[in-house]
Amino acid sequence: MQWDLGTKYSDDIVIVTMDDESDLFLGEKFPYTYATHTRFMSELSKHSPAIINMFLSLKMPDSEQEAIELQKFKKIVKDYTASGGYFRFGTAMIEGVGEEWPYEELREFGHSLALLHRDSILFAKDEICRRAILNISGDDSLHLWTANKYREINGLSLNYPNSFKGAYYSQEADATFALFRYYTSPLPTNTKIKKIPYHLVVAGNIPPEFFAKKIVLVGSQYVSRGNDYIATPFGRTQNRQSLSSKMNVHAEIIQSLIQNKTVTMLPRTITDMFCFVLALFLSFINSRVSPTRGLMIIFITFLIIFFISFLAFSMFGIWIYVTHLILTIFIVYYIWVPFRAIAEYQTRYIMEEETKLLKQVDNLKQNFISLMSHDLKTPVAKIASNADILSNYFQQDEKQRICIKNIIEATKELNNFITGILDFIKVEAMRFNLNLVPKDLNLVVENVISSYRYEIQTKNVEVTKVLAPLFPIKIDFELIKRVVSNLFENAIKYSAKDIRPSIEIKTWDDDKWVYLAIKDNGVGISDDDQKHIFDKFYRVKNDASHSIKGFGLGLYLVKYFIELHGGSIEVNSKLGIGTTFLIRLKNE
């Protein structure tokens, strides 16, 4: 109600307050004498207000002079009404007595109940004023009477008690009620409603056009009188600073009825239907998503409902019964989220068990391959040694020499394959430990070239070395030697057939890196193959690959060993022209 966006302030009402300042100025006590009221009405009527409501009960005169002043007062009121103005007393209810009517000679001007209702039994039960009494025992309240007269003056249609949105009849109270909307703050310190002290009007100290065609409410607003204040949505505590003046609240109700700004409650059947749809929606969502996402969706849904209900109330005066919707959200949450959590836990448990099983199978596989590889190395080494011995005894017979040579080459390939598999297992298990020692990279290159002297001579390979002087760097000598050996061997294997094979090995350094480039004039590698040559078990598909033995782990291990040293490797190749591998190692 404080943040009502559907109402607007309208300067239609002016309040005249009887307070301690007026008592001091006039030298009288509330509710003042008829002589003072006569002077007041005389000055007020000169400014042509549209309607005057007096929220006080004037008693029988207690002297002849007061009786004379009463007649003067009546004459002024009659003249005012005869000129087109409207006048009416607002009466209160006294417990055990009933309605407190004005003095009998003043009843001809009309009077209506001007009660402010507090929610003390129904609804919020918080003593807050949020309901207006439209009609009681068949008679319109002062608020409705004043609102209709003002609408009539301004050429608008009259409103009846049952024509207001959300109006309802209470049989127990024999009254029709409606929730009204505040068009401005009723707090004395924040209100926009115009006010003027009673004694300034009596003295004629009135700004021009201050009362012209306005509704004038005349009543008490004493700081010392607690009965002149009431709690509103703008101030709920009984602290005087947070209470609103009753005169301000009377003005709020009248303006709400003039603008036809009341609150209607959305029918419970529609709310129940929304609850059902909301429950189905959230149940569907929570059955499909994880508990964390489900909780997030529930929280977002709660915010959306709160925002929509706030906009519906503040913009259109539609009161959505949010409690049922919120309860629906929490019920769905407490039903579905635990089930989803249980299902997620079961799924996670199954996945964990499957992962454990897969790890066990993988370990068994690796152990099996490792054992087989280690066990194969011994007989392969024996075959290789025996073949070497036989080669020394059977040098004369050409067929025997070729067979022994084939045995030696086959055992060498098998040994390389076993070594590659063992390295691959270590890589997958991340069990490689570097044995870093300061070494000159040129020494590694010389060592590798020397070990392939036979292959170089056999294929008539032209090897060019451009080795710059280098400082020793920390490397694992054996691993880097295998890297260079693999690249050098591939350069020999995939050398060109129609021209003399040539391999250029070049080394140089800078402040950060030591570089090694191995360039050949072989068959080359296509662009598509270059994207995958460092993948495990990948072999380039060309004519040479069918005749050359390999298992697709060489370059995968090369890249891994280089990156293990904190370096990098890249390839640049063109089909039919050749291939260059460039290695960078940290210069430290």
XYZ file of C-alpha atoms in Angstrom:
588
model
C 0.000 0.000 0.000
C 2.935 2.329 0.571
C 4.223 1.751 -2.969
C 0.901 2.054 -4.800
C 1.707 2.919 -8.424
C -1.897 2.927 -9.641
C -3.082 5.968 -7.685
C -2.104 9.582 -8.195
C -2.109 12.612 -5.966
C -4.932 15.073 -6.579
C -5.277 18.442 -4.852
C -8.979 18.081 -4.005
C -8.969 18.089 -0.195
C -7.871 20.632 2.437
C -7.746 19.860 6.155
C -8.408 22.476 8.845
C -6.832 21.299 12.098
C -7.866 22.185 15.627
C -4.729 21.839 17.702
C -2.790 23.175 20.650
C -1.645 26.195 18.626
C -5.250 27.158 17.860
C -6.247 26.719 21.535
C -3.478 29.073 22.573
C -4.344 31.664 19.928
C -8.119 31.590 20.563
C -7.896 31.216 24.333
C -10.421 28.359 24.213
C -10.528 24.620 24.532
C -11.773 22.131 21.972
C -14.490 21.978 20.651
C -14.698 25.805 20.982
C -17.735 28.059 21.336
C -20.456 28.744 18.781
C -19.203 32.315 18.535
C -15.815 31.027 17.327
C -17.409 28.554 14.904
C -19.596 31.342 13.545
C -16.529 33.454 12.798
C -14.849 30.383 11.290
C -17.770 29.553 8.976
C -18.148 33.193 8.008
C -14.536 33.361 6.818
C -14.509 29.882 5.254
C -17.700 30.336 3.246
C -16.242 33.462 1.618
C -13.695 31.233 -0.221
C -16.365 29.039 -1.894
C -15.353 25.504 -0.868
C -17.305 22.730 -2.608
C -17.971 20.595 0.498
C -17.429 21.149 4.221
C -17.239 18.212 6.633
C -16.992 18.941 10.350
C -15.635 16.038 12.375
C -16.857 17.252 15.784
C -20.029 16.998 17.860
C -21.400 20.416 18.808
C -23.431 20.400 22.048
C -26.382 22.390 23.328
C -25.549 26.083 24.058
C -24.790 26.704 27.732
C -25.817 30.423 27.716
C -28.162 32.833 25.997
C -25.287 34.406 24.121
C -24.220 30.968 22.869
C -27.816 30.328 21.755
C -27.712 33.550 19.738
C -24.366 32.534 18.228
C -25.867 29.128 17.356
C -28.553 30.821 15.290
C -25.915 32.922 13.530
C -23.938 29.755 12.825
C -27.022 28.059 11.356
C -27.770 31.066 9.156
C -24.224 31.105 7.751
C -24.407 27.365 6.982
C -27.831 27.786 5.323
C -26.550 30.649 3.215
C -23.552 28.541 2.213
C -25.680 25.546 1.192
C -28.155 27.803 -0.562
C -25.318 29.121 -2.710
C -24.530 25.568 -3.929
C -22.162 24.298 -1.233
C -22.571 21.045 0.702
C -22.243 20.754 4.480
C -22.331 17.685 6.702
C -21.271 16.565 10.159
C -19.140 13.498 10.632
C -20.185 11.525 13.710
C -18.403 8.950 15.818
C -19.505 5.889 17.779
C -19.307 5.883 21.572
C -18.967 2.448 23.136
C -22.093 1.553 25.077
C -23.968 4.626 23.791
C -23.970 4.400 20.015
C -23.691 7.149 17.419
C -22.907 10.558 18.861
C -25.268 12.881 16.975
C -24.831 16.673 16.782
C -27.151 18.989 18.720
C -30.748 18.554 17.524
C -30.995 22.031 15.991
C -27.990 21.204 13.774
C -29.253 17.836 12.533
C -31.098 19.457 9.680
C -27.727 19.922 7.947
C -27.232 16.176 7.894
C -24.779 13.854 9.568
C -23.143 10.552 8.695
C -20.883 8.106 10.475
C -17.207 8.813 9.908
C -15.596 5.717 11.380
C -12.070 4.521 10.778
C -11.866 0.741 10.857
C -8.945 -1.119 12.399
C -8.210 -4.738 11.447
C -8.435 -6.170 14.943
C -10.617 -9.250 14.438
C -10.426 -10.299 10.783
C -7.674 -10.261 8.165
C -4.318 -9.137 9.529
C -5.459 -8.455 13.132
C -2.749 -5.819 13.407
C -4.791 -2.687 14.264
C -3.922 -1.195 10.872
C -6.454 0.968 9.038
C -6.840 -0.376 5.506
C -10.633 -0.827 5.123
C -13.241 1.841 4.451
C -16.823 1.583 5.672
C -19.046 2.401 2.691
C -22.464 1.818 4.161
C -23.726 0.856 7.586
C -27.296 -0.139 8.443
C -28.439 1.125 5.057
C -26.906 4.630 5.345
C -23.850 5.763 3.396
C -20.803 6.698 5.419
C -19.571 10.284 5.428
C -16.695 9.219 3.165
C -18.978 7.786 0.469
C -21.461 10.692 0.779
C -18.667 13.255 0.336
C -17.052 11.346 -2.544
C -20.349 11.080 -4.422
C -21.187 14.767 -3.894
C -17.765 15.741 -5.250
C -18.183 13.430 -8.251
C -21.612 14.963 -8.848
C -20.162 18.479 -8.746
C -17.528 17.454 -11.306
C -20.053 15.761 -13.620
C -19.080 12.186 -12.783
C -21.421 9.271 -12.157
C -22.327 8.300 -8.587
C -20.856 5.183 -6.988
C -22.930 2.832 -4.904
C -21.511 0.661 -2.123
C -21.637 -2.542 -4.162
C -20.195 -0.906 -7.294
C -16.683 -0.598 -5.842
C -14.128 -3.274 -6.688
C -13.730 -5.726 -3.841
C -16.684 -4.371 -1.825
C -18.294 -6.963 0.470
C -21.093 -7.033 2.998
C -20.575 -8.156 6.617
C -23.797 -9.429 8.154
C -22.382 -9.276 11.671
C -21.569 -5.566 11.371
C -24.490 -4.871 8.980
C -22.035 -2.853 6.911
C -20.391 -2.833 3.484
C -16.602 -2.593 3.414
C -13.872 -2.120 0.813
C -10.107 -1.978 0.986
C -9.086 1.553 0.017
C -5.807 2.718 -1.540
C -3.634 5.527 -0.210
C -2.961 8.222 -2.791
C -0.236 9.838 -0.661
C 1.471 9.245 2.665
C -0.859 9.956 5.641
C 2.056 10.580 8.016
C 2.005 14.210 9.250
C 5.668 14.686 8.294
C 5.388 13.285 4.737
C 1.869 13.971 3.528
C 1.065 16.119 0.492
C -2.456 16.893 1.752
C -2.860 20.630 2.293
C -3.466 21.777 5.883
C -4.166 25.022 7.681
C -4.654 25.644 11.419
C -8.203 26.518 12.545
C -7.215 29.838 14.120
C -5.738 31.161 10.844
C -9.116 30.684 9.173
C -10.882 32.426 12.081
C -8.445 35.318 11.740
C -9.051 35.438 7.969
C -5.394 34.694 7.230
C -6.160 32.438 4.245
C -4.144 32.177 1.003
C -6.122 33.100 -2.136
C -7.961 30.206 -3.795
C -6.880 27.918 -0.942
C -10.387 26.512 -0.384
C -11.993 27.256 -3.753
C -13.961 24.238 -5.053
C -12.192 21.960 -2.542
C -13.399 19.485 0.034
C -12.709 20.956 3.474
C -12.350 18.594 6.421
C -12.488 20.253 9.836
C -11.323 18.230 12.841
C -8.925 17.897 15.740
C -5.250 16.974 15.539
C -3.800 17.374 19.018
C -0.381 15.956 19.765
C -1.532 15.196 23.309
C -4.648 13.271 22.231
C -3.871 9.708 21.214
C -7.407 9.267 19.888
C -6.585 11.691 17.059
C -4.025 9.255 15.550
C -4.190 5.784 14.031
C -1.777 3.138 12.673
C -1.556 2.740 8.885
C 0.632 0.721 6.523
C 2.968 3.739 6.576
C 3.536 3.416 10.334
C 2.650 0.260 12.213
C 4.003 0.890 15.688
C 2.220 2.802 18.413
C 5.025 5.343 18.503
C 3.510 8.768 17.838
C 6.148 9.503 15.181
C 4.935 6.534 13.113
C 1.181 7.089 13.592
C -0.961 8.962 11.086
C -3.448 11.716 11.780
C -7.044 10.488 11.578
C -7.916 13.589 9.560
C -5.331 12.560 6.987
C -6.811 9.055 6.824
C -10.324 10.502 6.337
C -8.923 12.448 3.396
C -7.231 9.278 2.028
C -10.511 7.327 2.120
C -12.536 10.099 0.476
C -9.971 10.532 -2.303
C -9.818 6.761 -2.857
C -13.615 6.666 -3.308
C -13.569 9.709 -5.582
C -10.991 8.028 -7.863
C -12.732 4.657 -7.461
C -9.393 3.200 -6.314
C -10.249 0.233 -4.148
C -8.784 -3.257 -3.880
C -10.399 -6.404 -5.254
C -9.289 -9.847 -4.193
C -8.627 -12.368 -6.945
C -11.228 -15.162 -6.527
C -9.917 -18.150 -4.602
C -10.966 -20.478 -7.444
C -8.554 -18.706 -9.800
C -5.815 -18.760 -7.162
C -6.402 -22.484 -6.600
C -6.181 -23.056 -10.346
C -2.895 -21.138 -10.444
C -1.646 -23.268 -7.531
C -2.510 -26.451 -9.427
C -0.776 -25.293 -12.624
C 2.216 -24.064 -10.596
C 2.486 -27.417 -8.814
C 2.420 -29.302 -12.140
C 4.998 -26.962 -13.677
C 7.426 -27.144 -10.750
C 6.950 -30.917 -10.438
C 7.799 -31.343 -14.126
C 10.828 -29.051 -13.872
C 12.160 -30.667 -10.686
C 11.752 -34.131 -12.171
C 13.950 -33.146 -15.101
C 16.726 -31.057 -13.623
C 19.261 -31.454 -10.836
C 18.326 -30.456 -7.247
C 20.574 -27.385 -7.454
C 18.917 -26.135 -10.623
C 15.523 -27.088 -9.231
C 16.164 -24.977 -6.145
C 17.277 -22.073 -8.351
C 14.113 -22.357 -10.473
C 11.943 -22.473 -7.334
C 13.641 -19.350 -5.979
C 13.208 -17.530 -9.316
C 9.555 -18.616 -9.428
C 9.063 -17.241 -5.921
C 10.530 -13.884 -6.982
C 8.373 -13.794 -10.127
C 5.205 -14.485 -8.127
C 6.128 -11.835 -5.594
C 6.873 -9.308 -8.349
C 3.661 -10.076 -10.284
C 1.538 -9.896 -7.124
C 3.134 -6.567 -6.197
C 2.522 -5.111 -9.671
C -1.042 -6.448 -9.764
C -1.770 -4.817 -6.401
C 0.015 -1.520 -6.916
C -1.018 -0.993 -10.544
C -4.542 -2.435 -10.708
C -5.609 -2.949 -7.099
C -5.832 -6.728 -7.559
C -5.011 -8.618 -4.400
C -3.567 -12.030 -5.248
C -3.708 -14.464 -2.358
C 0.027 -15.133 -2.394
C 0.075 -17.387 0.663
C -1.368 -20.374 -1.215
C 1.056 -19.893 -4.107
C 4.063 -19.695 -1.797
C 2.877 -22.741 0.143
C 2.501 -24.596 -3.160
C 6.112 -23.779 -4.029
C 7.437 -25.002 -0.681
C 5.288 -28.142 -0.728
C 6.562 -29.040 -4.196
C 10.095 -28.289 -3.047
C 9.871 -30.519 0.030
C 8.281 -33.336 -1.976
C 10.393 -33.313 -5.146
C 13.830 -32.107 -4.144
C 14.478 -34.956 -1.659
C 13.369 -37.494 -4.288
C 15.613 -35.851 -6.860
C 18.467 -35.782 -4.368
C 17.992 -39.507 -3.698
C 17.892 -40.233 -7.425
C 21.000 -38.102 -7.995
C 22.778 -39.878 -5.160
C 21.883 -43.288 -6.598
C 23.044 -42.220 -10.052
C 26.251 -40.788 -8.613
C 26.817 -43.973 -6.608
C 26.370 -46.125 -9.734
C 28.738 -43.878 -11.689
C 31.317 -44.002 -8.903
C 31.107 -47.792 -8.818
C 31.437 -47.945 -12.604
C 34.400 -45.568 -12.445
C 36.053 -47.719 -9.805
C 35.461 -50.803 -11.950
C 36.829 -49.076 -15.048
C 39.900 -47.975 -13.110
C 40.434 -51.528 -11.910
C 40.044 -52.863 -15.460
C 42.401 -50.168 -16.772
C 44.957 -50.992 -14.077
C 44.657 -54.692 -14.910
C 45.086 -53.874 -18.614
C 48.138 -51.716 -17.972
C 49.628 -54.261 -15.574
C 49.006 -57.004 -18.120
C 50.614 -55.007 -20.953
C 53.493 -54.002 -18.698
C 54.097 -57.559 -17.576
C 53.806 -58.878 -21.120
C 56.151 -56.185 -22.403
C 58.722 -56.835 -19.726
C 58.463 -60.573 -20.242
C 58.791 -60.121 -24.017
C 61.898 -57.989 -23.725
C 63.985 -60.903 -22.383
C 63.266 -63.393 -25.201
C 63.544 -60.632 -27.808
C 66.954 -59.697 -26.407
C 67.994 -63.380 -26.557
C 66.809 -63.679 -30.156
C 68.705 -60.502 -31.081
C 71.924 -61.699 -29.405
C 71.726 -65.156 -30.998
C 71.033 -63.582 -34.391
C 74.132 -61.443 -34.011
C 76.186 -64.542 -33.202
C 74.754 -66.410 -36.229
C 75.513 -63.490 -38.505
C 79.217 -63.907 -37.718
C 79.161 -67.640 -38.681
C 77.082 -67.467 -41.836
C 78.594 -64.631 -43.831
C 79.279 -66.711 -46.965
C 75.788 -68.080 -47.675
C 73.684 -65.223 -49.140
C 70.288 -66.741 -48.272
C 71.334 -67.431 -44.687
C 72.768 -63.905 -44.376
C 69.501 -62.347 -45.619
C 67.419 -64.479 -43.246
C 69.584 -63.548 -40.279
C 69.427 -59.863 -41.292
C 65.612 -60.083 -41.416
C 65.606 -61.656 -37.951
C 67.801 -58.858 -36.581
C 65.599 -56.131 -38.130
C 62.398 -57.816 -36.931
C 63.699 -58.130 -33.371
C 64.792 -54.488 -33.502
C 61.279 -53.403 -34.601
C 59.698 -55.607 -31.940
C 62.008 -54.161 -29.303
C 61.118 -50.615 -30.403
C 57.433 -51.496 -30.261
C 57.754 -52.949 -26.738
C 59.734 -49.901 -25.599
C 57.061 -47.590 -27.075
C 54.274 -49.509 -25.317
C 56.112 -49.322 -21.989
C 56.650 -45.577 -22.444
C 52.991 -45.138 -23.381
C 51.931 -46.935 -20.175
C 54.188 -44.674 -18.136
C 52.768 -41.604 -19.873
C 49.164 -42.688 -19.229
C 50.009 -43.425 -15.601
C 52.053 -40.184 -15.335
C 54.965 -42.096 -13.874
C 57.784 -40.472 -15.851
C 60.511 -38.980 -13.670
C 62.996 -36.701 -15.351
C 66.680 -37.196 -14.680
C 67.812 -33.636 -15.446
C 71.528 -33.064 -15.993
C 73.379 -30.232 -17.769
C 74.073 -31.376 -21.331
C 75.013 -29.772 -24.624
C 72.191 -30.400 -27.132
C 74.786 -30.639 -29.928
C 76.236 -33.678 -28.148
C 72.825 -35.376 -28.330
C 72.612 -34.612 -32.063
C 76.115 -35.987 -32.756
C 75.330 -39.119 -30.775
C 72.111 -39.762 -32.700
C 73.719 -39.217 -36.121
C 76.513 -41.580 -35.171
C 74.049 -44.300 -34.168
C 72.332 -44.133 -37.598
C 75.581 -44.299 -39.615
C 74.622 -47.644 -41.223
C 71.175 -46.393 -42.368
C 72.718 -43.163 -43.697
C 75.206 -45.140 -45.799
C 72.628 -47.671 -46.961
C 70.204 -45.004 -48.280
C 72.960 -42.579 -49.318
C 71.470 -39.808 -47.199
C 73.129 -36.401 -47.301
C 73.253 -35.105 -43.725
C 73.994 -31.415 -43.172
C 74.795 -30.169 -39.690
C 74.548 -26.480 -38.788
C 75.282 -26.599 -35.075
C 75.787 -23.281 -33.301
C 77.868 -23.229 -30.098
C 75.482 -23.845 -27.183
C 75.661 -23.660 -23.422
C 74.646 -26.826 -21.554
C 70.970 -26.952 -20.554
C 69.203 -29.185 -18.056
C 67.665 -32.134 -19.913
C 67.035 -35.848 -19.478
C 69.719 -37.072 -21.864
C 68.069 -40.420 -22.713
C 64.595 -38.934 -23.348
C 65.887 -36.095 -25.546
C 68.101 -38.598 -27.373
C 65.002 -40.694 -28.115
C 63.180 -37.576 -29.327
C 65.965 -36.674 -31.756
C 66.368 -40.339 -32.792
C 62.654 -40.670 -33.586
C 62.587 -37.520 -35.729
C 65.884 -38.415 -37.474
C 64.726 -41.987 -38.135
C 61.406 -40.741 -39.575
C 63.349 -38.355 -41.841
C 65.333 -41.348 -43.150
C 62.289 -43.657 -43.467
C 60.099 -41.151 -45.351
C 62.924 -39.815 -47.600
C 62.297 -39.191 -51.289
C 62.873 -42.089 -53.745
C 63.522 -40.247 -56.979
C 66.147 -37.840 -55.631
C 69.020 -38.142 -53.196
C 67.639 -37.904 -49.602
C 68.936 -34.986 -47.602
C 68.507 -34.111 -43.926
C 69.519 -30.802 -42.357
C 69.942 -30.562 -38.591
C 70.294 -27.076 -37.206
C 70.705 -25.760 -33.649
C 70.751 -22.198 -32.252
C 69.628 -20.348 -29.162
C 68.426 -17.028 -27.721
C 67.856 -15.700 -24.215
C 64.819 -17.910 -23.563
C 65.080 -20.982 -25.802
C 67.413 -23.472 -27.394
C 66.169 -24.476 -30.859
C 66.582 -27.735 -32.799
C 65.283 -28.004 -36.376
C 65.297 -31.269 -38.386
C 64.472 -30.706 -42.053
C 64.129 -33.345 -44.802
C 63.170 -33.425 -48.494
C 60.852 -36.396 -48.111
C 57.252 -37.120 -49.127
C 55.786 -34.451 -46.801
C 52.610 -34.433 -44.706
C 49.198 -33.078 -45.758
C 47.532 -30.224 -43.860
C 44.809 -32.525 -42.501
C 47.352 -35.042 -41.223
C 49.449 -32.300 -39.591
C 46.544 -31.635 -37.176
C 46.734 -35.217 -35.843
C 50.292 -36.463 -36.196
C 50.942 -35.968 -32.466
C 47.828 -37.986 -31.501
C 48.418 -41.407 -30.033
C 48.173 -44.369 -32.433
C 47.753 -42.026 -35.416
C 49.637 -42.785 -38.622
C 49.769 -40.697 -41.761
C 47.891 -42.409 -44.580
C 50.104 -42.360 -47.700
C 51.944 -44.797 -49.949
C 55.037 -44.785 -47.758
C 53.128 -45.679 -44.591
C 52.065 -49.032 -46.077
C 55.630 -50.184 -46.586
C 57.161 -48.623 -43.478
C 56.574 -50.319 -40.144
C 55.197 -48.269 -37.250
C 52.591 -48.180 -34.499
C 51.632 -44.486 -34.189
C 53.199 -43.743 -30.807
C 56.523 -42.189 -31.859
C 55.452 -38.579 -32.388
C 52.951 -38.789 -29.502
C 55.840 -39.664 -27.148
C 58.092 -37.049 -28.768
C 55.609 -34.295 -28.025
C 55.030 -35.597 -24.487
C 58.778 -35.745 -23.711
C 59.366 -32.210 -25.067
C 56.420 -30.763 -23.075
C 57.655 -32.663 -20.015
C 60.788 -30.530 -20.304
C 58.663 -27.362 -20.539
C 59.306 -26.988 -24.272
C 57.261 -27.223 -27.446
C 57.348 -28.821 -30.877
C 55.757 -27.785 -34.164
C 55.719 -29.124 -37.700
C 55.784 -27.422 -41.087
C 55.386 -29.613 -44.122
C 54.300 -29.620 -47.779
C 53.503 -32.689 -49.844
C 56.310 -33.654 -52.199
C 58.677 -31.002 -50.813
C 59.574 -32.102 -47.306
C 59.003 -31.676 -43.597
C 60.582 -29.570 -40.853
C 60.190 -30.263 -37.124
C 61.138 -27.382 -34.801
C 61.826 -28.090 -31.112
C 62.138 -25.441 -28.388
C 63.760 -26.252 -25.042
C 64.168 -23.865 -22.127
C 67.553 -22.160 -22.106
C 68.282 -22.603 -18.434
